[in-house]
Amino acid sequence: MSSKSTEVVILMGSQSDWSVMKQAQNILNEFGINHQARIISAHRKADRLKEYVGEAEANGVKIFIAGAGMAAHLPGVVASLTTRPVLGVPLEAGSLKGKDALYSIVQMPGGIPVGTLGIGKAGAINAALLAVEILAIADNGLAEKLRAWRKTEADKLKEIPEDN
Ligand code: RP5
């Protein structure tokens, strides 16, 4: 794996997760964060996942974002393989509409934490923003970009309602 300067990895269990997890990538791109996105299922490719996370940590990856639906064990398994922060995004994949994934990801037994975000698009966006916030602790330039980004977002909001 050639991730010498990769700071954040976005993992997901299936191609079907990408349309939502891409929202996390969009945010990382906005902030100029070097990252990789990979589909590595915890139950279909367990050996490859172990290998990838080990290599990523050895190569200096600082934060893992992991999105999964249904039983959604991917974030927890990733967290078991690294001491770097893991941010989990529950995805709306099966008949339980993401509540299954939310409960699975948020209910990690004490000892192996996964920072759990909301279901779906908002969760993916917030996972990436949280990753940027963590990186900004040691990067004043990035912290300033975050403040500017929030101001820009707030400035877009109109105070006077318009008819639709
Ligand atoms: C999980 O099962 C994936 O994260 C995905 O959200 C869900 C369904 O996967 P596919 O059957 O679409 O591959 O592993």
PDB file of C-alpha atoms and ligand atoms in Angstrom:
ATOM      1  CA  MET A   1       0.000   0.000   0.000  1.00  0.00           C
ATOM      2  CA  SER A   2       1.421   3.364  -0.989  1.00  0.00           C
ATOM      3  CA  SER A   3      -0.060   5.574   1.713  1.00  0.00           C
ATOM      4  CA  LYS A   4       3.026   7.375   3.031  1.00  0.00           C
ATOM      5  CA  SER A   5       1.138  10.620   3.373  1.00  0.00           C
ATOM      6  CA  THR A   6      -2.385   9.255   3.687  1.00  0.00           C
ATOM      7  CA  GLU A   7      -3.904  10.723   6.853  1.00  0.00           C
ATOM      8  CA  VAL A   8      -7.433   9.344   6.706  1.00  0.00           C
ATOM      9  CA  VAL A   9      -8.837   6.118   5.310  1.00  0.00           C
ATOM     10  CA  ILE A  10     -12.484   5.690   4.346  1.00  0.00           C
ATOM     11  CA  LEU A  11     -13.501   2.042   4.526  1.00  0.00           C
ATOM     12  CA  MET A  12     -16.818   0.471   3.608  1.00  0.00           C
ATOM     13  CA  GLY A  13     -18.213  -3.007   3.368  1.00  0.00           C
ATOM     14  CA  SER A  14     -19.706  -2.882  -0.111  1.00  0.00           C
ATOM     15  CA  GLN A  15     -19.843  -0.944  -3.355  1.00  0.00           C
ATOM     16  CA  SER A  16     -23.466  -0.242  -2.410  1.00  0.00           C
ATOM     17  CA  ASP A  17     -22.168   1.928   0.473  1.00  0.00           C
ATOM     18  CA  TRP A  18     -20.169   4.277  -1.748  1.00  0.00           C
ATOM     19  CA  SER A  19     -22.900   6.713  -2.788  1.00  0.00           C
ATOM     20  CA  VAL A  20     -23.228   7.708   0.891  1.00  0.00           C
ATOM     21  CA  MET A  21     -19.587   7.341   1.947  1.00  0.00           C
ATOM     22  CA  LYS A  22     -18.591   9.560  -0.975  1.00  0.00           C
ATOM     23  CA  GLN A  23     -20.001  12.441   1.075  1.00  0.00           C
ATOM     24  CA  ALA A  24     -17.133  11.898   3.511  1.00  0.00           C
ATOM     25  CA  GLN A  25     -14.668  11.991   0.648  1.00  0.00           C
ATOM     26  CA  ASN A  26     -16.150  15.271  -0.617  1.00  0.00           C
ATOM     27  CA  ILE A  27     -15.502  16.892   2.767  1.00  0.00           C
ATOM     28  CA  LEU A  28     -11.937  15.558   2.983  1.00  0.00           C
ATOM     29  CA  ASN A  29     -11.322  16.913  -0.513  1.00  0.00           C
ATOM     30  CA  GLU A  30     -12.661  20.342   0.521  1.00  0.00           C
ATOM     31  CA  PHE A  31     -10.105  20.468   3.320  1.00  0.00           C
ATOM     32  CA  GLY A  32      -7.267  19.028   1.249  1.00  0.00           C
ATOM     33  CA  ILE A  33      -6.826  15.966   3.463  1.00  0.00           C
ATOM     34  CA  ASN A  34      -4.852  13.134   1.877  1.00  0.00           C
ATOM     35  CA  HIS A  35      -7.015  10.051   2.033  1.00  0.00           C
ATOM     36  CA  GLN A  36      -7.843   6.695   0.491  1.00  0.00           C
ATOM     37  CA  ALA A  37     -11.215   5.025   0.035  1.00  0.00           C
ATOM     38  CA  ARG A  38     -11.443   1.228  -0.020  1.00  0.00           C
ATOM     39  CA  ILE A  39     -14.142  -1.450  -0.076  1.00  0.00           C
ATOM     40  CA  ILE A  40     -13.047  -4.242   2.252  1.00  0.00           C
ATOM     41  CA  SER A  41     -15.800  -6.302   3.805  1.00  0.00           C
ATOM     42  CA  ALA A  42     -15.195  -7.537   7.354  1.00  0.00           C
ATOM     43  CA  HIS A  43     -17.021 -10.798   6.743  1.00  0.00           C
ATOM     44  CA  ARG A  44     -16.090 -11.450   3.107  1.00  0.00           C
ATOM     45  CA  LYS A  45     -12.438 -10.377   3.264  1.00  0.00           C
ATOM     46  CA  ALA A  46     -11.402 -10.658   6.897  1.00  0.00           C
ATOM     47  CA  ASP A  47      -7.750 -11.505   6.140  1.00  0.00           C
ATOM     48  CA  ARG A  48      -7.384  -8.630   3.676  1.00  0.00           C
ATOM     49  CA  LEU A  49      -8.942  -6.211   6.172  1.00  0.00           C
ATOM     50  CA  LYS A  50      -6.419  -7.193   8.832  1.00  0.00           C
ATOM     51  CA  GLU A  51      -3.564  -6.785   6.370  1.00  0.00           C
ATOM     52  CA  TYR A  52      -4.813  -3.415   5.077  1.00  0.00           C
ATOM     53  CA  VAL A  53      -5.402  -1.850   8.502  1.00  0.00           C
ATOM     54  CA  GLY A  54      -1.995  -3.036   9.730  1.00  0.00           C
ATOM     55  CA  GLU A  55      -0.261  -1.539   6.707  1.00  0.00           C
ATOM     56  CA  ALA A  56      -2.250   1.688   6.938  1.00  0.00           C
ATOM     57  CA  GLU A  57      -1.325   2.189  10.596  1.00  0.00           C
ATOM     58  CA  ALA A  58       2.327   1.372   9.868  1.00  0.00           C
ATOM     59  CA  ASN A  59       2.278   3.932   7.053  1.00  0.00           C
ATOM     60  CA  GLY A  60       1.018   6.688   9.339  1.00  0.00           C
ATOM     61  CA  VAL A  61      -2.739   6.775   8.743  1.00  0.00           C
ATOM     62  CA  LYS A  62      -4.157   8.738  11.663  1.00  0.00           C
ATOM     63  CA  ILE A  63      -7.912   8.182  11.479  1.00  0.00           C
ATOM     64  CA  PHE A  64     -10.169   5.483  10.056  1.00  0.00           C
ATOM     65  CA  ILE A  65     -13.713   6.214   8.907  1.00  0.00           C
ATOM     66  CA  ALA A  66     -15.721   3.025   8.455  1.00  0.00           C
ATOM     67  CA  GLY A  67     -19.219   2.839   7.016  1.00  0.00           C
ATOM     68  CA  ALA A  68     -21.361  -0.287   6.977  1.00  0.00           C
ATOM     69  CA  GLY A  69     -24.945  -1.434   6.896  1.00  0.00           C
ATOM     70  CA  MET A  70     -26.944  -4.308   8.417  1.00  0.00           C
ATOM     71  CA  ALA A  71     -24.853  -6.230  11.010  1.00  0.00           C
ATOM     72  CA  ALA A  72     -22.210  -3.547  10.427  1.00  0.00           C
ATOM     73  CA  HIS A  73     -19.275  -5.153  12.194  1.00  0.00           C
ATOM     74  CA  LEU A  74     -16.700  -3.388   9.972  1.00  0.00           C
ATOM     75  CA  PRO A  75     -16.048  -0.367  12.264  1.00  0.00           C
ATOM     76  CA  GLY A  76     -15.706  -2.579  15.340  1.00  0.00           C
ATOM     77  CA  VAL A  77     -13.354  -5.001  13.606  1.00  0.00           C
ATOM     78  CA  VAL A  78     -11.236  -2.108  12.300  1.00  0.00           C
ATOM     79  CA  ALA A  79     -11.115  -0.698  15.853  1.00  0.00           C
ATOM     80  CA  SER A  80      -9.935  -4.083  17.116  1.00  0.00           C
ATOM     81  CA  LEU A  81      -7.007  -3.935  14.674  1.00  0.00           C
ATOM     82  CA  THR A  82      -5.723  -0.418  15.440  1.00  0.00           C
ATOM     83  CA  THR A  83      -5.352   2.051  18.297  1.00  0.00           C
ATOM     84  CA  ARG A  84      -6.017   4.980  15.957  1.00  0.00           C
ATOM     85  CA  PRO A  85      -9.445   6.616  16.240  1.00  0.00           C
ATOM     86  CA  VAL A  86     -12.205   4.849  14.306  1.00  0.00           C
ATOM     87  CA  LEU A  87     -15.313   6.790  13.296  1.00  0.00           C
ATOM     88  CA  GLY A  88     -18.262   4.561  12.398  1.00  0.00           C
ATOM     89  CA  VAL A  89     -21.071   5.483  10.029  1.00  0.00           C
ATOM     90  CA  PRO A  90     -24.230   3.365  10.153  1.00  0.00           C
ATOM     91  CA  LEU A  91     -25.728   2.921   6.682  1.00  0.00           C
ATOM     92  CA  GLU A  92     -29.290   2.333   5.608  1.00  0.00           C
ATOM     93  CA  ALA A  93     -28.858  -1.012   3.837  1.00  0.00           C
ATOM     94  CA  GLY A  94     -31.483  -3.523   4.943  1.00  0.00           C
ATOM     95  CA  SER A  95     -35.092  -3.730   6.022  1.00  0.00           C
ATOM     96  CA  LEU A  96     -34.317  -2.109   9.391  1.00  0.00           C
ATOM     97  CA  LYS A  97     -33.276   1.114   7.606  1.00  0.00           C
ATOM     98  CA  GLY A  98     -29.961   1.607   9.352  1.00  0.00           C
ATOM     99  CA  LYS A  99     -31.188   1.188  12.936  1.00  0.00           C
ATOM    100  CA  ASP A 100     -29.592  -2.265  12.927  1.00  0.00           C
ATOM    101  CA  ALA A 101     -26.252  -0.760  11.860  1.00  0.00           C
ATOM    102  CA  LEU A 102     -26.582   2.101  14.369  1.00  0.00           C
ATOM    103  CA  TYR A 103     -27.146  -0.243  17.294  1.00  0.00           C
ATOM    104  CA  SER A 104     -24.354  -2.524  16.139  1.00  0.00           C
ATOM    105  CA  ILE A 105     -21.790   0.237  15.720  1.00  0.00           C
ATOM    106  CA  VAL A 106     -22.704   2.279  18.791  1.00  0.00           C
ATOM    107  CA  GLN A 107     -22.892  -0.692  21.158  1.00  0.00           C
ATOM    108  CA  MET A 108     -19.229  -1.643  21.190  1.00  0.00           C
ATOM    109  CA  PRO A 109     -18.313  -3.457  24.392  1.00  0.00           C
ATOM    110  CA  GLY A 110     -16.127  -1.376  26.711  1.00  0.00           C
ATOM    111  CA  GLY A 111     -12.453  -1.468  25.730  1.00  0.00           C
ATOM    112  CA  ILE A 112     -12.604  -1.084  21.940  1.00  0.00           C
ATOM    113  CA  PRO A 113     -14.207   2.284  21.138  1.00  0.00           C
ATOM    114  CA  VAL A 114     -15.854   3.336  17.902  1.00  0.00           C
ATOM    115  CA  GLY A 115     -16.956   6.974  17.661  1.00  0.00           C
ATOM    116  CA  THR A 116     -20.408   6.563  16.173  1.00  0.00           C
ATOM    117  CA  LEU A 117     -22.069   9.108  13.901  1.00  0.00           C
ATOM    118  CA  GLY A 118     -25.650   9.376  12.687  1.00  0.00           C
ATOM    119  CA  ILE A 119     -27.238   7.147  10.046  1.00  0.00           C
ATOM    120  CA  GLY A 120     -26.439   7.827   6.412  1.00  0.00           C
ATOM    121  CA  LYS A 121     -25.414  11.025   4.642  1.00  0.00           C
ATOM    122  CA  ALA A 122     -25.275  13.285   7.702  1.00  0.00           C
ATOM    123  CA  GLY A 123     -23.200  10.678   9.498  1.00  0.00           C
ATOM    124  CA  ALA A 124     -20.743  10.409   6.612  1.00  0.00           C
ATOM    125  CA  ILE A 125     -20.361  14.190   6.419  1.00  0.00           C
ATOM    126  CA  ASN A 126     -19.908  14.499  10.173  1.00  0.00           C
ATOM    127  CA  ALA A 127     -17.410  11.642  10.316  1.00  0.00           C
ATOM    128  CA  ALA A 128     -15.220  13.516   7.852  1.00  0.00           C
ATOM    129  CA  LEU A 129     -15.663  16.822   9.687  1.00  0.00           C
ATOM    130  CA  LEU A 130     -14.785  15.135  12.971  1.00  0.00           C
ATOM    131  CA  ALA A 131     -11.677  13.679  11.342  1.00  0.00           C
ATOM    132  CA  VAL A 132     -10.720  17.178  10.185  1.00  0.00           C
ATOM    133  CA  GLU A 133     -11.329  18.521  13.712  1.00  0.00           C
ATOM    134  CA  ILE A 134      -9.066  15.840  15.203  1.00  0.00           C
ATOM    135  CA  LEU A 135      -6.310  16.615  12.689  1.00  0.00           C
ATOM    136  CA  ALA A 136      -6.772  20.351  13.337  1.00  0.00           C
ATOM    137  CA  ILE A 137      -5.755  19.930  16.988  1.00  0.00           C
ATOM    138  CA  ALA A 138      -2.147  19.842  15.794  1.00  0.00           C
ATOM    139  CA  ASP A 139      -2.570  22.016  12.696  1.00  0.00           C
ATOM    140  CA  ASN A 140      -3.431  25.704  13.131  1.00  0.00           C
ATOM    141  CA  GLY A 141      -3.900  26.243   9.413  1.00  0.00           C
ATOM    142  CA  LEU A 142      -6.471  23.471   9.275  1.00  0.00           C
ATOM    143  CA  ALA A 143      -8.221  24.852  12.367  1.00  0.00           C
ATOM    144  CA  GLU A 144      -8.497  28.220  10.626  1.00  0.00           C
ATOM    145  CA  LYS A 145      -9.943  26.530   7.513  1.00  0.00           C
ATOM    146  CA  LEU A 146     -12.542  24.859   9.710  1.00  0.00           C
ATOM    147  CA  ARG A 147     -13.598  28.177  11.238  1.00  0.00           C
ATOM    148  CA  ALA A 148     -13.861  29.716   7.760  1.00  0.00           C
ATOM    149  CA  TRP A 149     -15.850  26.716   6.466  1.00  0.00           C
ATOM    150  CA  ARG A 150     -18.378  27.004   9.295  1.00  0.00           C
ATOM    151  CA  LYS A 151     -18.776  30.731   8.686  1.00  0.00           C
ATOM    152  CA  THR A 152     -19.347  30.160   4.970  1.00  0.00           C
ATOM    153  CA  GLU A 153     -21.981  27.514   5.723  1.00  0.00           C
ATOM    154  CA  ALA A 154     -23.708  29.812   8.229  1.00  0.00           C
ATOM    155  CA  ASP A 155     -23.620  32.747   5.806  1.00  0.00           C
ATOM    156  CA  LYS A 156     -25.575  30.651   3.272  1.00  0.00           C
ATOM    157  CA  LEU A 157     -28.576  30.548   5.613  1.00  0.00           C
ATOM    158  CA  LYS A 158     -31.202  33.188   4.976  1.00  0.00           C
ATOM    159  CA  GLU A 159     -33.038  34.702   7.934  1.00  0.00           C
ATOM    160  CA  ILE A 160     -36.125  35.637   5.950  1.00  0.00           C
ATOM    161  CA  PRO A 161     -38.124  32.648   4.709  1.00  0.00           C
ATOM    162  CA  GLU A 162     -38.936  32.410   1.017  1.00  0.00           C
ATOM    163  CA  ASP A 163     -41.890  30.678  -0.626  1.00  0.00           C
ATOM    164  CA  ASN A 164     -40.940  27.339  -2.163  1.00  0.00           C
TER     165      ASN A 164
HETATM  166  C1  RP5 B   1     -22.644  -4.619   4.664  1.00  0.00           C
HETATM  167  O1  RP5 B   1     -23.807  -5.178   4.151  1.00  0.00           O
HETATM  168  C2  RP5 B   1     -22.273  -3.508   3.738  1.00  0.00           C
HETATM  169  O2  RP5 B   1     -21.667  -2.482   4.478  1.00  0.00           O
HETATM  170  C3  RP5 B   1     -23.574  -3.083   3.107  1.00  0.00           C
HETATM  171  O3  RP5 B   1     -24.070  -1.899   3.713  1.00  0.00           O
HETATM  172  C4  RP5 B   1     -24.514  -4.229   3.389  1.00  0.00           C
HETATM  173  C5  RP5 B   1     -25.031  -4.850   2.125  1.00  0.00           C
HETATM  174  O4  RP5 B   1     -23.955  -5.234   1.328  1.00  0.00           O
HETATM  175  P1  RP5 B   1     -24.176  -5.775  -0.160  1.00  0.00           P
HETATM  176  O5  RP5 B   1     -25.051  -6.980  -0.046  1.00  0.00           O
HETATM  177  O6  RP5 B   1     -24.814  -4.644  -0.922  1.00  0.00           O
HETATM  178  O7  RP5 B   1     -22.800  -6.070  -0.679  1.00  0.00           O
HETATM  179  O8  RP5 B   1     -21.629  -5.552   4.696  1.00  0.00           O
END
